[in-house]
Coordinates of C-alpha atoms in Angstrom, one line a residue:
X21 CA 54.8 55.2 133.2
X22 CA 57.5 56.3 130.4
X23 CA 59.1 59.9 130.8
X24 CA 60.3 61.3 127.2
X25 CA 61.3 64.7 126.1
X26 CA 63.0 66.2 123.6
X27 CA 67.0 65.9 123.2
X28 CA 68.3 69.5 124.3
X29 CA 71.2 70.5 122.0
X30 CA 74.3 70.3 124.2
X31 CA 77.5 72.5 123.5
X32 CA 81.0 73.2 125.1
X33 CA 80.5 76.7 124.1
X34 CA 77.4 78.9 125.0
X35 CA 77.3 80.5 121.8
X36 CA 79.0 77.9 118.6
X37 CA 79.5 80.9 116.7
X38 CA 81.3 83.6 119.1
X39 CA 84.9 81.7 119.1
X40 CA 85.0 81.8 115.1
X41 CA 83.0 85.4 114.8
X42 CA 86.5 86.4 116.9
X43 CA 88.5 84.9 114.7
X44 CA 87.3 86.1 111.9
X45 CA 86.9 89.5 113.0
X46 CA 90.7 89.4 114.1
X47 CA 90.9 87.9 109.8
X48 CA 88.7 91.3 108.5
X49 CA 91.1 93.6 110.2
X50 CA 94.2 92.0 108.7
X51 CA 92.9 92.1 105.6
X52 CA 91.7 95.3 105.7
X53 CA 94.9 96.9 106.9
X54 CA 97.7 94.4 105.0
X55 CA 95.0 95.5 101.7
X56 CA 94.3 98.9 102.0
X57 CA 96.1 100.5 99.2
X58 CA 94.0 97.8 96.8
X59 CA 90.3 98.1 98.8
X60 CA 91.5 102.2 98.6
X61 CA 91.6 101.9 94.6
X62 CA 88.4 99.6 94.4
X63 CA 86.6 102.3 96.1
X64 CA 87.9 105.4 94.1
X65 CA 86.3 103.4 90.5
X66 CA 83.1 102.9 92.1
X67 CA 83.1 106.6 93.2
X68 CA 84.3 108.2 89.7
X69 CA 82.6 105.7 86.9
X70 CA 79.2 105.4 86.8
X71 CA 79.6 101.5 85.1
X72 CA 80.7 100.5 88.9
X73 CA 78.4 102.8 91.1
X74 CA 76.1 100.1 91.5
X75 CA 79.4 98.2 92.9
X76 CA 78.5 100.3 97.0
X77 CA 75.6 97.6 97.0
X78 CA 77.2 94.7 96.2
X79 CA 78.7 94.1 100.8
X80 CA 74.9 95.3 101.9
X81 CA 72.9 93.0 99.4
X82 CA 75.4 90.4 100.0
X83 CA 75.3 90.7 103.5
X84 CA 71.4 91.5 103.6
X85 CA 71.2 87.8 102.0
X86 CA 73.1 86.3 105.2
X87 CA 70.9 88.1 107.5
X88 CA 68.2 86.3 105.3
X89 CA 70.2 83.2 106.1
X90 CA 70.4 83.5 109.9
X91 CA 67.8 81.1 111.0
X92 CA 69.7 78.2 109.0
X93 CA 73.0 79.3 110.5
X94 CA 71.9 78.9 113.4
X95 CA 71.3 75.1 113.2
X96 CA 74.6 74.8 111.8
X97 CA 77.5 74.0 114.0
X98 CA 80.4 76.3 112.7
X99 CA 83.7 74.6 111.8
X100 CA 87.0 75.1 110.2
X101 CA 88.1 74.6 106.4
X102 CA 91.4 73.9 104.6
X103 CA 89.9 74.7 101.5
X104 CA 88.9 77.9 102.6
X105 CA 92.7 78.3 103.2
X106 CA 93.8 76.9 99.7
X107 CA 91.3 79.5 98.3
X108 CA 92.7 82.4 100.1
X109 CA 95.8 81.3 99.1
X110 CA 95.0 81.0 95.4
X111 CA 93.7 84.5 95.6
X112 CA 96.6 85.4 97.6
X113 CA 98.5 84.5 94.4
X114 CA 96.5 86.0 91.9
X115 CA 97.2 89.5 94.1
X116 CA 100.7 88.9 93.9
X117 CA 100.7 88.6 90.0
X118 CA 98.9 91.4 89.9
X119 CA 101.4 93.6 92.0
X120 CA 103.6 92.4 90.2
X121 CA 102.8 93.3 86.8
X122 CA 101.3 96.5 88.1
X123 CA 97.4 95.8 87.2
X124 CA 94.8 96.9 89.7
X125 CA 92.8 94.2 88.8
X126 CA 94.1 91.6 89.2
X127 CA 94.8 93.2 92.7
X128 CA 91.6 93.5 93.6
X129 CA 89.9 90.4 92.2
X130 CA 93.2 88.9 94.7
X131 CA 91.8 90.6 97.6
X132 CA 88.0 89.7 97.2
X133 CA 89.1 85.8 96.8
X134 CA 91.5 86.3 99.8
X135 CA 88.1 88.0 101.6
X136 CA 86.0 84.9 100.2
X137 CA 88.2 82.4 101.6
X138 CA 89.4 83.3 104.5
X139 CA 85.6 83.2 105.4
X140 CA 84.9 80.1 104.6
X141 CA 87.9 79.1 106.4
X142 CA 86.9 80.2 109.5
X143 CA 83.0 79.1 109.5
X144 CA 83.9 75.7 107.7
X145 CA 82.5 73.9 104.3
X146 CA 78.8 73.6 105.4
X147 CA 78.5 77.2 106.8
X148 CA 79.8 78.4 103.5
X149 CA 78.0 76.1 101.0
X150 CA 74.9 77.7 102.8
X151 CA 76.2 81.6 102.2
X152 CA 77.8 80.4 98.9
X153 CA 75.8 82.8 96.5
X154 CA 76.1 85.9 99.3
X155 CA 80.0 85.0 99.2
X156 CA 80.5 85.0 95.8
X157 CA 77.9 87.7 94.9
X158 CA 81.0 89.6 96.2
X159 CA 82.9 89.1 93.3
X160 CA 81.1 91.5 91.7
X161 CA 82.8 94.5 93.7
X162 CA 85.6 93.9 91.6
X163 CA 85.8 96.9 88.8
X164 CA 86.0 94.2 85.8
X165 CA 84.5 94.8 82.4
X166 CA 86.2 98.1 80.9
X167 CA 87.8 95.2 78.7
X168 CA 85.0 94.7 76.9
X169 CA 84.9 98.2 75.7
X170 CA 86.7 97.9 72.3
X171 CA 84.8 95.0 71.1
X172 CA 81.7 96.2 72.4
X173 CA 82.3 99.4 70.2
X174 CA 83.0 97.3 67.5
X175 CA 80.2 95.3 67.8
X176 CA 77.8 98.3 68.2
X177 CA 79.1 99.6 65.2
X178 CA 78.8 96.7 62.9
X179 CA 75.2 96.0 64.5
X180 CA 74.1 100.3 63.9
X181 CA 75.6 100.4 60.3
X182 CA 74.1 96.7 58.9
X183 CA 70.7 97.9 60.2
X184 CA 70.9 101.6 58.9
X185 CA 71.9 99.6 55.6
X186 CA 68.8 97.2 55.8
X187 CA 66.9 100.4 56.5
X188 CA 67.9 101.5 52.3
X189 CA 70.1 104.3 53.5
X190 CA 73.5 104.5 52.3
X191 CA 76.4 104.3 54.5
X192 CA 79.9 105.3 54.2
X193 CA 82.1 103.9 57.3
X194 CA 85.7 103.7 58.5
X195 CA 86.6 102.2 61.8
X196 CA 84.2 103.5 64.6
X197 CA 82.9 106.2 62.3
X198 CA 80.0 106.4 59.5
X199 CA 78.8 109.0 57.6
X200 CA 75.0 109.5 56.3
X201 CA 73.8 111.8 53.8
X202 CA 72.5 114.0 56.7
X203 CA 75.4 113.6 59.2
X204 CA 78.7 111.9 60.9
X205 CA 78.5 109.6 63.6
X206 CA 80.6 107.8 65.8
X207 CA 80.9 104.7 68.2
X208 CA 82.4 106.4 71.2
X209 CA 83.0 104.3 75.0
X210 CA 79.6 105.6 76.7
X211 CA 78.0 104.1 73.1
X212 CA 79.6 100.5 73.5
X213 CA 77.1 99.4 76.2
X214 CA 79.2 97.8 78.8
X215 CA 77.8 99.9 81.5
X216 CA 74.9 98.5 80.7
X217 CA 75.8 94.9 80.3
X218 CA 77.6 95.2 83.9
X219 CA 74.3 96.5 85.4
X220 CA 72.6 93.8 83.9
X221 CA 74.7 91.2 84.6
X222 CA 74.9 91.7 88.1
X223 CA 70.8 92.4 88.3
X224 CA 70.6 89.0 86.5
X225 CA 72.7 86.9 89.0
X226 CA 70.8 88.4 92.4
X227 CA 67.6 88.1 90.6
X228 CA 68.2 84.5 89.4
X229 CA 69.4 83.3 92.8
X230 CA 65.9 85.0 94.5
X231 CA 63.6 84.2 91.8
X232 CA 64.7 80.4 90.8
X233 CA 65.3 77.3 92.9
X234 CA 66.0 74.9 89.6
X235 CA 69.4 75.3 88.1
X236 CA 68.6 75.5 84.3
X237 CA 66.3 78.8 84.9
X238 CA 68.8 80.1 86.7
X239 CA 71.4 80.0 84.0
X240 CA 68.6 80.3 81.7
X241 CA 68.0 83.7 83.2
X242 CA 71.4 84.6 83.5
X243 CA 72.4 84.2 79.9
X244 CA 69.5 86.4 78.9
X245 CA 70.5 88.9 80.9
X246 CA 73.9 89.2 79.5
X247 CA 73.0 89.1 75.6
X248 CA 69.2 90.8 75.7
X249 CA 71.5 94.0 77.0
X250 CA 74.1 93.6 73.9
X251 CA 71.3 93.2 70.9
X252 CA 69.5 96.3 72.7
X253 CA 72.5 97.9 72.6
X254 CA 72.7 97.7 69.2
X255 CA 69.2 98.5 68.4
X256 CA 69.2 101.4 71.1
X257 CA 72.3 102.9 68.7
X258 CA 70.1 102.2 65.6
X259 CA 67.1 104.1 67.0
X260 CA 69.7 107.1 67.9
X261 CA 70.7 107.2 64.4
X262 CA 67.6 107.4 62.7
X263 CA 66.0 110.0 64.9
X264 CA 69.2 111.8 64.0
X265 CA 68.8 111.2 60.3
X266 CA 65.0 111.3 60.0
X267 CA 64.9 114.7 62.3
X268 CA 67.9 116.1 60.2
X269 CA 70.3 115.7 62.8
X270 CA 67.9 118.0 65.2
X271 CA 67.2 115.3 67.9
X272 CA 69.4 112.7 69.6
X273 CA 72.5 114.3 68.3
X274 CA 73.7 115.8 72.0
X275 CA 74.1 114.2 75.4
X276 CA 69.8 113.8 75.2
X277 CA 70.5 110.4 73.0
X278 CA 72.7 109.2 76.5
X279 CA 69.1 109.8 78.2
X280 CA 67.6 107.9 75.5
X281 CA 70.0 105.3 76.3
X282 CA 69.1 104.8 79.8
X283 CA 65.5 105.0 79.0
X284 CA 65.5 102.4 76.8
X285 CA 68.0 100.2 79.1
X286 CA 65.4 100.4 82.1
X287 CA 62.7 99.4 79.7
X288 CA 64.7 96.8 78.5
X289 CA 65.6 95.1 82.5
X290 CA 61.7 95.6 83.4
X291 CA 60.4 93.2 79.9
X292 CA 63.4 91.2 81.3
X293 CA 62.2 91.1 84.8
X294 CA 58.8 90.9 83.7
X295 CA 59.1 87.9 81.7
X296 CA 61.7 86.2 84.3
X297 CA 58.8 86.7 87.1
X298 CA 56.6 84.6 85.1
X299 CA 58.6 81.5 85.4
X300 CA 59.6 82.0 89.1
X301 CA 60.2 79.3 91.5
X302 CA 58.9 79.0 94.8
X303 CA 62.1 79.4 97.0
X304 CA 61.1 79.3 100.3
X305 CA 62.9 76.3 101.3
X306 CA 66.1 76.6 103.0
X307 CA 68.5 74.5 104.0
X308 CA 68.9 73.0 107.3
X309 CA 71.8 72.2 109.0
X310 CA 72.5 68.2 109.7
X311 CA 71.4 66.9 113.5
X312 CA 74.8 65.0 114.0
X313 CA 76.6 68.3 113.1
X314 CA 74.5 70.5 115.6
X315 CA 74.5 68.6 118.4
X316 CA 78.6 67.5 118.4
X317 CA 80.0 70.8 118.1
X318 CA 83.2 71.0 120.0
X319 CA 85.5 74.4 119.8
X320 CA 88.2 72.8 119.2
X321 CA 90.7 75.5 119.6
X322 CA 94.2 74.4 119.0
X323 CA 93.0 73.4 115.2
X324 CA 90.7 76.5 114.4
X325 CA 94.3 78.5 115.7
X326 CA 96.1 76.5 113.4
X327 CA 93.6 77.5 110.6
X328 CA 93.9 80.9 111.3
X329 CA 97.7 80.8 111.6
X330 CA 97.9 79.3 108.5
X331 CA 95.4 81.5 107.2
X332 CA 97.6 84.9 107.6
X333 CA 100.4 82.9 106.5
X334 CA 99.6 82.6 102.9
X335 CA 97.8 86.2 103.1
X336 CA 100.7 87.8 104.1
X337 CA 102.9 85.9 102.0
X338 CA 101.9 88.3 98.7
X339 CA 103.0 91.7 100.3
X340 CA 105.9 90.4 101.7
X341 CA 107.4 89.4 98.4
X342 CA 106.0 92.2 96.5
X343 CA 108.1 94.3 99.2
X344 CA 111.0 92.6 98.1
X345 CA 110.3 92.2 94.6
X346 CA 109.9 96.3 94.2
X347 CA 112.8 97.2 96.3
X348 CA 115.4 96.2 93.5
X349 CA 117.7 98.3 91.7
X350 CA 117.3 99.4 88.7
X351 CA 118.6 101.1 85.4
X352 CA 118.0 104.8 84.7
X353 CA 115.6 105.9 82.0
X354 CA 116.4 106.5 78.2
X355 CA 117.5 109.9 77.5
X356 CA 117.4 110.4 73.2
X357 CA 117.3 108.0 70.1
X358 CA 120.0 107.3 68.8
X359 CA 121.5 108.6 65.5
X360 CA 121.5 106.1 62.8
X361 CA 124.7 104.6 61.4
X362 CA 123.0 103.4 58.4
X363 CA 124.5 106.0 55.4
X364 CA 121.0 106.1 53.7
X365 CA 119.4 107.5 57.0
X366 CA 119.6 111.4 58.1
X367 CA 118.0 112.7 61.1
X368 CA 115.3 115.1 61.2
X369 CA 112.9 116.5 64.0
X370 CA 109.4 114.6 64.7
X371 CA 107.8 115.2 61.4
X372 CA 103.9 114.7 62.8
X373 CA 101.2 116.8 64.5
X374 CA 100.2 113.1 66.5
X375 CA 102.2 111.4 68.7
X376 CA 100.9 108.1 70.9
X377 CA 98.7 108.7 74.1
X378 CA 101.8 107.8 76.5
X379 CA 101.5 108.3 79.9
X380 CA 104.9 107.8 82.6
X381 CA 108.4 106.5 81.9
X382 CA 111.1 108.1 79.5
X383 CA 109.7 109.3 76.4
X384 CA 111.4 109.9 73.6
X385 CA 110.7 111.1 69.7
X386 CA 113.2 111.6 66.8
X387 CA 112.3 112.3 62.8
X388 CA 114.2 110.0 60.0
X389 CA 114.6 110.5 56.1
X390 CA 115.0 106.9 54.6
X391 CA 114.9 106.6 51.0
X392 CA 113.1 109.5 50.0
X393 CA 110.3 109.0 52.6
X394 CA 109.9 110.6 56.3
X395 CA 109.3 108.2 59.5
X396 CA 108.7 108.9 62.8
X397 CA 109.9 106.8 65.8
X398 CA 108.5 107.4 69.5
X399 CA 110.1 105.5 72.1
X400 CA 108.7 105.1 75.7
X401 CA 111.0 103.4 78.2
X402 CA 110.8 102.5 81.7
X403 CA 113.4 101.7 84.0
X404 CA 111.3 100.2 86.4
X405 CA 107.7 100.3 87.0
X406 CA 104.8 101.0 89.2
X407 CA 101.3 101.6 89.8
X408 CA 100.1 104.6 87.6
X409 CA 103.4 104.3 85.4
X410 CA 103.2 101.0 83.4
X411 CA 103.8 100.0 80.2
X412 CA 100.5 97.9 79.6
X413 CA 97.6 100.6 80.7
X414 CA 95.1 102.6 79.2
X415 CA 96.8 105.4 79.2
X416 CA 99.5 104.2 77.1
X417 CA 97.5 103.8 73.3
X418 CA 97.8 104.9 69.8
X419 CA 95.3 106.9 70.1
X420 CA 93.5 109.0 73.4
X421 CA 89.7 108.8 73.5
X422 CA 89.3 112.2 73.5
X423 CA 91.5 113.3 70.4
X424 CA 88.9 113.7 68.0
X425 CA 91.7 114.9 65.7
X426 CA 92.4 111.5 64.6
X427 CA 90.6 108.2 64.2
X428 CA 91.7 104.2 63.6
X429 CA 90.8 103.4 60.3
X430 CA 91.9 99.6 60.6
X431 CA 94.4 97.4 62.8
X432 CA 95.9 94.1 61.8
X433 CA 98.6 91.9 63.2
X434 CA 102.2 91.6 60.7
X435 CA 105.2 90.0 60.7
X436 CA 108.9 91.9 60.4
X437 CA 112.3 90.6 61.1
X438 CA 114.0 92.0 63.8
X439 CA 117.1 90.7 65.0
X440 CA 117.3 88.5 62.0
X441 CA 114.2 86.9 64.0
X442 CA 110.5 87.0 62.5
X443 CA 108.3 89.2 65.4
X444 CA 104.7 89.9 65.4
X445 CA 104.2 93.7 65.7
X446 CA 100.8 95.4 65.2
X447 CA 100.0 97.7 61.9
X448 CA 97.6 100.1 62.2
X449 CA 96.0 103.0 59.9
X450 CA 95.3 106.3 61.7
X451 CA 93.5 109.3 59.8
X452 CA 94.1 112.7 60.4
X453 CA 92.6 116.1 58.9
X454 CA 95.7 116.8 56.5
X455 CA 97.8 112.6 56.5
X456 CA 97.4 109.0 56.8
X457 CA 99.7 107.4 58.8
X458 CA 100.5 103.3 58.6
X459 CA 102.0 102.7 62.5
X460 CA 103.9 99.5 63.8
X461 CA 104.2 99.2 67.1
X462 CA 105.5 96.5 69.4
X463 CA 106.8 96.2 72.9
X464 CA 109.8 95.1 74.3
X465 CA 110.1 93.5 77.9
X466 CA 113.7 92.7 78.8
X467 CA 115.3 91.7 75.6
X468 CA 112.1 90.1 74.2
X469 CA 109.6 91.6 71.4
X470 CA 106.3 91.3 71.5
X471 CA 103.4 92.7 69.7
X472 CA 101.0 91.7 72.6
X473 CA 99.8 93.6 75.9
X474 CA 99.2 89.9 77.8
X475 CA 102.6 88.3 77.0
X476 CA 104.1 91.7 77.7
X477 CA 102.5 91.6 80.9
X478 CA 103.4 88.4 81.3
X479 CA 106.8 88.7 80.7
X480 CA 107.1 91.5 83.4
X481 CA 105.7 89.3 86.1
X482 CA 108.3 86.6 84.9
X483 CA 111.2 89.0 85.1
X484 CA 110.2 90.5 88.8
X485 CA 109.7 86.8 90.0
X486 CA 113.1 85.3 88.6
X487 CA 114.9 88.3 89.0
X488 CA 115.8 89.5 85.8
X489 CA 115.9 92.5 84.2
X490 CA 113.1 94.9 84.8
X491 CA 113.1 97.4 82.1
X492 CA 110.5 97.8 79.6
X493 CA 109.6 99.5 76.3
X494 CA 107.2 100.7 74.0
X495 CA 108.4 101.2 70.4
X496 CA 106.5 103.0 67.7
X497 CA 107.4 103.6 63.9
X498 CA 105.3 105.5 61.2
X499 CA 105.1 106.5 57.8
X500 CA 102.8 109.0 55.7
X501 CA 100.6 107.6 52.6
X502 CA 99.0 109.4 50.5
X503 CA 96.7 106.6 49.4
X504 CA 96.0 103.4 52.0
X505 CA 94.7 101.6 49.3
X506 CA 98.1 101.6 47.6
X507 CA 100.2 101.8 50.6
X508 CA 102.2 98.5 49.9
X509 CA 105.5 100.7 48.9
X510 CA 105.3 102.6 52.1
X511 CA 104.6 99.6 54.1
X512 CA 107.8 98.2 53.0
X513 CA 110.1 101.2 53.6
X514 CA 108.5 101.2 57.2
X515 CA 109.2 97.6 57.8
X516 CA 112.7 97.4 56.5
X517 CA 113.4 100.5 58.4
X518 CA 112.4 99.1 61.5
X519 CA 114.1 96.4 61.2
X520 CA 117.2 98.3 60.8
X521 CA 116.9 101.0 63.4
X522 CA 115.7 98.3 66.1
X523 CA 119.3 97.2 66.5
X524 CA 120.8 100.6 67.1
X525 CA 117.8 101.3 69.3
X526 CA 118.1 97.9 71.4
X527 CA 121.6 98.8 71.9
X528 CA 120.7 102.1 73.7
X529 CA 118.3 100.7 75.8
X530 CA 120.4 97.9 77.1
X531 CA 123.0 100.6 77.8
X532 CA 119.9 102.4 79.6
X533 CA 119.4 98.8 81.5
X534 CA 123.1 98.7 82.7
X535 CA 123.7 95.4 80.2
X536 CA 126.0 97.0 78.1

């Protein structure tokens, strides 16, 4: 007679699991004390913009979908990962940039990677290709999308005023604002739809991932979720509009057409959902671990330490030369503009009533008469830099989102000579009550123009990395019209005269910067 039974699952350890869960317990608290300033600031924009409430969900769903998991973890032998490591490193990195060019979110979207990684690290390649949507689903408590805003607008506004057209109403329109016979309107933030586009997007990835098991209705299903909320966007501004115009501006014209809005969005997610469910998948498969993996587990200590060694190496590799990088001395902050030494330019005080949204740093404003004409120059200059005082933020723009005074007619990239050196600066046509103003505006980062934020930003991060020169400047020049459809003399004067003041105005702030 033959005696069989089953193969009992043998390990070193009583528990495979409890040696990494340490280690990676001992990872959380690093991170979460080496990070806190960074998970401190992702936590203040979910609590203070509605578009990222819904980001408090994102750790519970994520980790409600490893719970969901746990039966298959089980059968897995936990291991460790270099790639894990490379990851964390890589995100490690993209914190660093981040600090060092003073933008939040690039700091955070660092800090989630770091988090993604180092996990993965510490449980090992199949562990993690089994919790890879939970792990990545954490992406999604990074803040990211308020970029989208101005061409959302833009594209809301285009969308609202080609249908009120197709409609056979008559529009008049200039920038983000349109006029009807019975009313004004405008294309504020809250109208752009990002917040909803956010929601959606994030809906549409957790749906997709419990509804579908094949890959094409997944990002079948995804895609959808991310354009049906832009053309209903569009069409929900529409609808505003003409219950505006049809009503004699009498309904929809307060904060009820924001209620409309998010009436119209939820009605919009359940079609979505709706029709989604009807194509569902059964997904009540899951993934089993491998036999051979389960039943040769082996702790393995000296090279999960390694791991983990190697792991807070590169994650504490980004704070310690961010330390070093913001501990350098710097120049002291521009005092006054200069007074001209060209003999056909007199000074004057700051001729307008606007002045650019500017926000930290040394700023400065001075009035000029050149050739019969009056130009304004505002100068904001930073020594150094830091969180909250940048040059590249939101705060720092033409025009502040709640000056209803004055409105962007149109914005265009030109070309002046500065220097001797053709430089892209960026022309734009503001509208006030009483004046039009045509505005150049460019940065300059060392001793380098630019008419870009990204390269500006770029060039920052450059400078703290190699050392160089850390001051920074924002440099604006404007000019009245009384007609912007025959502005072409005033744009010339404005030009020319920049070109000219720039190298008096370079030479202060290199005096500022301690290079002269």
């Amino acid at each position: 007679m033959t005696v069989s039974s089953t193969p009992t699952k043998s390990y070193s350890f009583a528990n495979p699991w409890q040696q990494h869960t340490v280690w990676l317990s001992c990872f959380l608290v690093v991170l979460a004390v080496t990070f806190f300033d960074t998970i401190a600031s992702m936590v203040s924009v979910w609590s203070r913009s509605d578009t990222f409430t819904h980001a408090f969900l994102i750790l519970p769903i994520s980790l409600w979908l490893v719970w969901g998991k746990r039966e298959a973890l089980a059968d897995i032998a936990p291991r460790h990962s270099l790639l894990g490591v490379v990851l964390a490193g890589i995100g490690t990195l993209i914190w660093l940039a981040g600090s060092l060019v003073d933008t939040l979110l690039l700091q955070q979207l660092g800090v989630v990677i770091v988090l993604i990684g180092g996990i993965w690290a510490l449980i090992g390649n199949e562990a993690a290709k089994l919790l890879l949507f939970p792990l990545g689903f954490l992406l999604f408590m990074v803040p990211m999308g308020e970029e989208l805003v101005p061409g959302m607008m833009e594209f809301t506004a285009d969308f609202t005023v080609a249908m009120v057209r197709l409609s056979g109403i008559p529009v008049f329109r200039e920038g983000l604002y349109f006029s009807l016979p019975t009313g004004n309107w405008s294309v504020v933030e809250a109208c752009s739809g990002v917040r909803y586009l956010i929601a959606s997007t994030t809906l549409g990835f957790l749906y997709a991932h419990l509804t579908y098991r094949k890959p094409y209705k997944k990002v079948l299903f995804i895609l959808a979720s991310i354009l049906v909320p832009i053309i209903a966007n569009g069409f929900r501004a529409y609808i505003i509009v003409m219950l505006g115009h049809l009503s004699d501006m009498t309904v929809a014209t307060g904060v009820d057409h924001l209620v409309y809005g998010w009436v119209f969005f939820g009605l919009v997610i359940f079609v979505l959902v709706t029709v989604g469910n009807r194509f569902s998948d059964d997904v009540s498969e899951r993934t089993e671990g491998s036999e051979s993996v389960r039943n040769t587990y082996s702790p393995a200590t000296h090279r999960l330490g390694g791991v983990f060694a190697a792991l807070m190496m590169v994650t504490l590799s980004g704070p310690a030369l961010a330390y070093f990088s913001d501990n350098r001395a710097t120049g002291k902050q521009l005092a006054e503009l200069p007074v001209l030494v060209d003999t056909g330019v007199s000074q004057i005080a700051y001729p307008w009533a606007w002045q650019p949204n500017m926000v930290g740093g040394g700023i400065t404003k001075q009035g000029y008469r050149y050739e019969g004409k009056t130009i304004g120059v505002v100068v904001q200059h930073f020594a150094s830099q830091r969180q909250g005082e940048e040059l590249i933020s939101w705060n720092n723009t033409l025009l502040s989102t709640e000056n209803d005074a004055w409105r962007t007619l149109s914005q265009s990239k030109a070309s002046i000579g500065l220097n001797g050196t053709p430089t892209d600066v960026t022309r734009t046509e503001i509208s006030g009550a009483t004046e039009t103003l045509i505005v150049l505006s460019w940065y300059r980062v060392g001793d380098t123009y630019t008419a870009s934020r990204l390269k500006a930003k770029l060039l920052e991060m450059i400078a703290k990395v190699t050392f160089q020169r850390l001051d920074a400047a924002w440099i604006v020049t404007s000019i009245s019209v009384e007609d912007r459809n025959f502005a072409s003399d005033e744009v010339r004067l404005l030009e020319e005269f920049s070109a000219k003041a720039v190298t008096t105005i370079e030479q202060e702030l290199d005096r500022a910067a301690s290079i002269r």
